[in-house]
Amino acid sequence: MSAQLIEGKIVARSVKKALKPRIAALKEAGLTPGLATVLVGNDPASETYVNSKARTCEKLGMYSEVVRKEASIAQQELVSIVRSLNENERIHGILVQSPLPSHMDELAVTLTIDPAKDVDGFHPYNVGMMLIGRGDLLPCTPHGIIKLLEHYAIDPSGKEVVVVGRSNIVGKPVAALLMQKARMANATVTVAHSRSRNLPDITRRADILIAAIGKPEVIGGDMIKSGAVVIDVGVNRVGDDTTDKGYRLVGDVCFEECCQRASYITPVPGGVGVMTIAMLMENTVTAAERYLKFRPD
Ligand code: GUN
C-alpha cells in the first residue's frame, strides 16, 4: 500500500473534543443540547446508525431521545411526532433516519422539521442557505468530508474534483460546497452518475475522487489517476461467512486496488462514516447555541 490512510476516527475525535467546551458553556447557562432521532421500521443498518448517534450524544454529555416506530406507522402520525419535537424545549436537533418506508413522503416529513432544528441540513431552507454560501447547519457527510481534507491539508482550491453519485444527502451537497468561493473549496467540480458515459474517463481526471454511489467496490484501481485523493462514502454490507455477523463492510471503492495508486484514501469503516456522526453532534451544539441566543425570555 502506498497511499496514506485518512483516518476519520482521529479527525472525528478532534471535532468532538472541540465541542466539549461549547457543551460545557451551554450547560453553565442551564441548557443541555438535545438530539432526537426518529427511526421508522427495523432496517438493521439504520438501527446501527441511530444507536451510534445516541451513544455519541451520551458520551459527550448531551441529551438524546430515540423515537422508534413500526414501519406501518401512518404518515400523519410521523408528522405529528416531528411537530411535537419542534415544540420540545429539550430538543435542539431533530433527525428522521432515512430511508423511510416506501408509503411515506420523505419530503413532506423533512418540510415539517423546524429549519432551526434541522441538524441533517436537509430542509430546503438549509439547502438553499448552503447553496448561497450562508448555511450554518451544513449536511453532515459533505461537511465531514471537507473536515477530513482540511485535517490532512488537502486544499481543493483549483483542483479537479469528481463526485460519483448525485444523491440529495451526499453527491449534490458535497459538489455544491466544494465549488463555493470559500476556504477549503474553489474546486472545479464534475458530478458523474449512473447515466454518465465513459465513467472511467471521467474518474481518471480527478485529483480528488469522491465515491458516493451506494454499490460495493465499483471504483477499481484502473479508474483513478496515480496520486489521486480517494474519499469513499460507501458503506455496503457484503455476505461473508468467515465473520461472526455473516457480512463485512466494504466501500464503493475497491480499497485493495486503489490504495496502490492513490496518495490518500479513506478506509471503510473508520473513514467518512465516523465524520458524519461527529458533524451531527456539531450541528446539534450549533442549534442549541442559537436557541440559547434567540430564545424568548
Ligand atoms: N441515512 C443515511 N445517512 C443519513 C443521514 O445522514 N441522515 C439521515 N437522516 N438519514 C440517513
Coordinates of C-alpha atoms and ligand atoms in Angstrom, one line a residue:
M1 CA 0.0 0.0 0.0
S2 CA 1.4 3.4 -1.0
A3 CA -1.5 5.7 -0.1
Q4 CA -1.7 7.4 3.3
L5 CA -4.8 6.5 5.2
I6 CA -7.2 9.3 6.0
E7 CA -8.2 8.3 9.5
G8 CA -11.7 9.5 10.1
K9 CA -11.6 8.3 13.7
I10 CA -8.8 10.7 14.6
V11 CA -10.4 13.7 12.9
A12 CA -13.8 12.8 14.4
R13 CA -12.2 12.7 17.8
S14 CA -10.7 16.2 17.4
V15 CA -14.1 17.6 16.2
K16 CA -15.8 16.0 19.3
K17 CA -13.0 17.3 21.6
A18 CA -13.6 20.9 20.3
L19 CA -17.3 20.5 21.2
K20 CA -16.6 19.8 24.8
P21 CA -16.1 23.4 25.9
R22 CA -19.1 24.6 23.9
I23 CA -21.3 21.9 25.6
A24 CA -19.9 22.9 29.0
A25 CA -20.7 26.6 28.3
L26 CA -24.2 25.7 27.3
K27 CA -24.7 23.7 30.5
E28 CA -23.3 26.5 32.5
A29 CA -26.1 28.6 31.0
G30 CA -28.6 26.0 32.0
L31 CA -29.1 24.3 28.7
T32 CA -28.1 20.7 27.7
P33 CA -28.0 20.3 23.9
G34 CA -30.5 17.6 22.9
L35 CA -30.9 15.5 19.8
A36 CA -34.0 13.5 18.9
T37 CA -33.6 10.7 16.3
V38 CA -36.7 9.1 14.8
L39 CA -36.4 5.6 13.4
V40 CA -39.2 4.1 11.4
G41 CA -39.1 0.3 10.8
N42 CA -36.3 -2.1 11.6
D43 CA -33.7 -1.7 8.9
P44 CA -30.6 -3.2 10.6
A45 CA -28.1 -0.6 9.1
S46 CA -30.4 2.3 10.2
E47 CA -30.7 0.7 13.7
T48 CA -26.9 0.6 14.0
Y49 CA -26.6 4.3 12.9
V50 CA -29.3 5.5 15.3
N51 CA -27.8 3.6 18.2
S52 CA -24.4 5.0 17.4
K53 CA -25.7 8.6 17.2
A54 CA -27.4 8.2 20.6
R55 CA -24.3 6.7 22.2
T56 CA -22.1 9.5 20.9
C57 CA -24.5 12.1 22.4
E58 CA -24.4 10.4 25.7
K59 CA -20.6 10.2 25.7
L60 CA -20.5 14.0 25.1
G61 CA -22.9 14.7 27.9
M62 CA -25.7 15.7 25.5
Y63 CA -29.3 14.7 25.9
S64 CA -30.6 12.1 23.4
E65 CA -34.0 10.8 22.7
V66 CA -34.7 7.9 20.2
V67 CA -38.3 7.6 18.9
R68 CA -38.9 4.1 17.4
K69 CA -42.0 3.4 15.3
E70 CA -43.2 0.4 13.3
A71 CA -42.8 0.6 9.5
S72 CA -46.6 0.6 9.3
I73 CA -47.0 4.0 11.0
A74 CA -49.2 6.5 9.2
Q75 CA -47.6 9.5 7.6
Q76 CA -49.8 11.8 9.7
E77 CA -48.6 10.2 12.9
L78 CA -44.9 10.7 11.9
V79 CA -45.7 14.4 11.0
S80 CA -47.3 14.8 14.5
I81 CA -44.2 13.3 16.2
V82 CA -42.0 15.8 14.3
R83 CA -44.3 18.7 15.2
S84 CA -44.2 17.8 18.9
L85 CA -40.3 17.6 18.7
N86 CA -40.3 21.1 17.1
E87 CA -42.1 22.3 20.2
N88 CA -40.0 20.3 22.7
E89 CA -37.6 22.7 24.6
R90 CA -35.2 19.9 25.5
I91 CA -34.7 19.1 21.8
H92 CA -32.4 21.3 19.6
G93 CA -31.8 18.9 16.8
I94 CA -34.2 16.5 15.0
L95 CA -33.1 13.7 12.6
V96 CA -35.5 11.4 10.9
Q97 CA -33.4 8.4 9.8
S98 CA -33.6 7.8 6.0
P99 CA -34.8 5.7 4.2
L100 CA -38.4 5.9 5.3
P101 CA -40.8 3.1 4.3
S102 CA -42.0 3.5 0.7
H103 CA -45.5 4.5 1.6
M104 CA -44.1 7.7 3.2
D105 CA -43.5 11.1 1.6
E106 CA -40.0 11.8 2.8
L107 CA -40.0 15.4 1.6
A108 CA -43.3 16.1 3.4
V109 CA -41.6 14.9 6.6
T110 CA -38.5 17.0 6.0
L111 CA -40.6 20.1 5.4
T112 CA -42.3 19.6 8.8
I113 CA -38.9 19.8 10.7
D114 CA -38.3 23.3 12.0
P115 CA -35.3 24.5 9.9
A116 CA -33.6 25.7 13.1
K117 CA -33.6 22.1 14.4
D118 CA -32.8 20.5 11.1
V119 CA -29.4 19.1 12.1
D120 CA -29.2 17.0 8.9
G121 CA -29.3 20.2 6.8
F122 CA -31.9 18.6 4.5
H123 CA -34.7 21.2 4.8
P124 CA -34.9 23.2 1.6
Y125 CA -34.3 26.4 3.6
N126 CA -31.0 25.0 4.8
V127 CA -30.2 23.5 1.4
G128 CA -30.8 27.0 -0.1
M129 CA -28.7 28.7 2.5
M130 CA -25.8 26.2 1.9
L131 CA -26.1 26.9 -1.9
I132 CA -25.6 30.6 -1.4
G133 CA -22.7 30.0 1.0
R134 CA -24.6 31.2 4.1
G135 CA -25.6 27.9 5.7
D136 CA -24.7 27.2 9.4
L137 CA -26.4 23.7 9.5
L138 CA -24.5 22.0 6.7
P139 CA -25.3 18.4 5.7
C140 CA -23.2 16.2 7.9
T141 CA -21.4 13.8 5.4
P142 CA -20.4 16.5 3.0
H143 CA -19.2 18.8 5.8
G144 CA -17.3 15.8 7.3
I145 CA -15.5 15.2 4.0
I146 CA -14.3 18.8 4.0
K147 CA -13.1 18.5 7.6
L148 CA -11.1 15.3 6.6
L149 CA -9.5 17.2 3.7
E150 CA -8.7 20.1 5.9
H151 CA -7.1 17.9 8.6
Y152 CA -4.8 16.4 6.0
A153 CA -4.0 19.8 4.5
I154 CA -5.5 18.8 1.1
D155 CA -6.8 22.1 -0.2
P156 CA -9.4 21.5 -3.0
S157 CA -8.7 25.0 -4.5
G158 CA -8.2 24.8 -8.2
K159 CA -8.3 21.0 -8.2
E160 CA -10.4 18.7 -10.3
V161 CA -12.9 17.1 -8.0
V162 CA -15.1 14.3 -9.4
V163 CA -18.1 13.3 -7.3
V164 CA -19.7 10.0 -8.4
G165 CA -23.3 10.0 -7.2
R166 CA -26.0 12.7 -7.2
S167 CA -28.0 12.0 -4.1
N168 CA -29.5 14.8 -2.1
I169 CA -27.7 13.6 1.0
V170 CA -24.1 13.4 -0.3
G171 CA -23.5 13.9 -4.1
K172 CA -25.3 17.2 -4.7
P173 CA -24.4 19.0 -1.5
V174 CA -20.7 18.0 -1.5
A175 CA -20.4 19.2 -5.1
A176 CA -22.1 22.5 -4.1
L177 CA -19.8 23.0 -1.1
L178 CA -16.6 22.3 -3.0
M179 CA -17.5 24.7 -5.8
Q180 CA -18.1 27.6 -3.4
K181 CA -15.9 30.7 -3.4
A182 CA -14.7 29.9 0.0
R183 CA -11.9 28.4 2.1
M184 CA -11.5 24.6 1.6
A185 CA -13.5 24.9 -1.6
N186 CA -12.9 26.7 -5.0
A187 CA -12.6 23.3 -6.8
T188 CA -13.5 22.5 -10.4
V189 CA -16.3 20.0 -9.7
T190 CA -17.7 17.3 -12.0
V191 CA -20.7 15.2 -10.9
A192 CA -20.9 11.8 -12.6
H193 CA -23.8 9.3 -12.1
S194 CA -25.4 6.2 -13.3
R195 CA -26.2 7.7 -16.7
S196 CA -22.7 9.1 -17.3
R197 CA -20.9 7.7 -20.3
N198 CA -17.3 6.6 -20.0
L199 CA -17.2 6.8 -16.3
P200 CA -13.6 5.7 -16.0
D201 CA -12.5 8.5 -18.4
I202 CA -14.2 11.0 -16.0
T203 CA -12.9 9.5 -12.8
R204 CA -9.4 9.3 -14.1
R205 CA -9.4 13.1 -14.4
A206 CA -9.9 13.5 -10.6
D207 CA -7.3 15.0 -8.3
I208 CA -9.9 14.3 -5.6
L209 CA -12.4 11.5 -6.2
I210 CA -15.5 11.3 -4.0
A211 CA -17.4 8.0 -4.4
A212 CA -21.0 8.2 -3.2
I213 CA -22.6 5.5 -5.3
G214 CA -24.0 3.0 -2.8
K215 CA -22.7 0.0 -4.6
P216 CA -19.9 -2.2 -3.4
E217 CA -16.4 -1.7 -4.9
V218 CA -17.5 0.0 -8.2
I219 CA -14.3 2.1 -8.4
G220 CA -11.4 -0.1 -9.4
G221 CA -7.7 0.8 -9.4
D222 CA -7.8 1.5 -13.1
M223 CA -10.4 4.2 -12.6
I224 CA -8.2 6.6 -10.7
K225 CA -5.2 8.5 -11.7
S226 CA -1.9 7.9 -9.9
G227 CA -1.6 10.2 -6.8
A228 CA -5.4 10.9 -6.5
V229 CA -7.0 11.5 -3.2
V230 CA -9.8 9.0 -2.8
I231 CA -12.8 9.6 -0.5
D232 CA -15.1 6.6 -0.1
V233 CA -18.5 7.4 1.2
G234 CA -20.0 3.9 0.6
V235 CA -20.9 1.6 3.4
N236 CA -22.1 -1.7 1.9
R237 CA -22.7 -5.0 3.6
V238 CA -21.5 -8.0 1.6
G239 CA -22.0 -11.6 2.7
D240 CA -19.0 -13.2 4.4
D241 CA -19.4 -16.5 6.2
T242 CA -16.0 -16.1 7.8
T243 CA -17.2 -13.3 10.0
D244 CA -19.4 -13.7 13.1
K245 CA -22.1 -11.4 11.7
G246 CA -22.1 -13.2 8.3
Y247 CA -21.2 -10.0 6.5
R248 CA -18.4 -7.4 6.2
L249 CA -18.5 -3.7 5.3
V250 CA -16.9 -2.5 2.1
G251 CA -17.0 0.9 0.4
D252 CA -17.8 2.0 -3.1
V253 CA -14.1 1.8 -3.9
C254 CA -12.0 -1.3 -4.3
F255 CA -9.6 -0.5 -1.4
E256 CA -7.1 -3.1 -2.3
E257 CA -6.6 -1.8 -5.8
C258 CA -7.0 1.9 -5.2
C259 CA -4.6 2.1 -2.2
Q260 CA -1.8 1.1 -4.6
R261 CA -2.3 4.2 -6.8
A262 CA -3.8 6.8 -4.5
S263 CA -1.9 9.4 -2.5
Y264 CA -4.5 9.4 0.3
I265 CA -7.5 7.1 0.8
T266 CA -10.3 6.7 3.4
P267 CA -10.9 3.3 4.9
V268 CA -14.3 1.7 5.3
P269 CA -15.2 1.6 8.2
G270 CA -13.3 4.3 10.0
G271 CA -13.3 6.9 7.2
V272 CA -16.2 9.1 6.3
G273 CA -18.9 7.4 8.4
V274 CA -17.5 8.4 11.8
M275 CA -17.2 12.0 10.5
T276 CA -21.0 12.1 9.7
I277 CA -21.8 11.5 13.4
A278 CA -19.2 14.0 14.6
M279 CA -20.7 16.7 12.3
L280 CA -24.2 15.8 13.5
M281 CA -23.0 16.5 17.1
E282 CA -21.5 19.8 16.0
N283 CA -24.8 20.8 14.3
T284 CA -26.7 19.9 17.4
V285 CA -24.5 22.1 19.5
T286 CA -24.7 24.9 17.0
A287 CA -28.5 24.7 17.0
A288 CA -28.5 24.7 20.8
E289 CA -26.2 27.8 20.9
R290 CA -28.6 29.6 18.6
Y291 CA -31.6 28.6 20.6
L292 CA -30.0 30.0 23.7
K293 CA -29.1 33.2 22.0
F294 CA -32.6 33.8 20.5
R295 CA -35.0 32.1 22.9
P296 CA -37.7 34.4 24.3
D297 CA -37.2 35.4 28.0
Ligands
GUN1 N1 -29.5 7.8 6.2 C1 -28.2 7.6 5.7 N2 -27.5 8.7 6.0 C2 -28.3 9.6 6.6 C3 -28.1 10.9 7.2 O1 -27.1 11.5 7.1 N3 -29.2 11.4 7.8 C4 -30.4 10.8 7.8 N4 -31.5 11.4 8.4 N5 -30.6 9.6 7.3 C5 -29.6 9.0 6.7

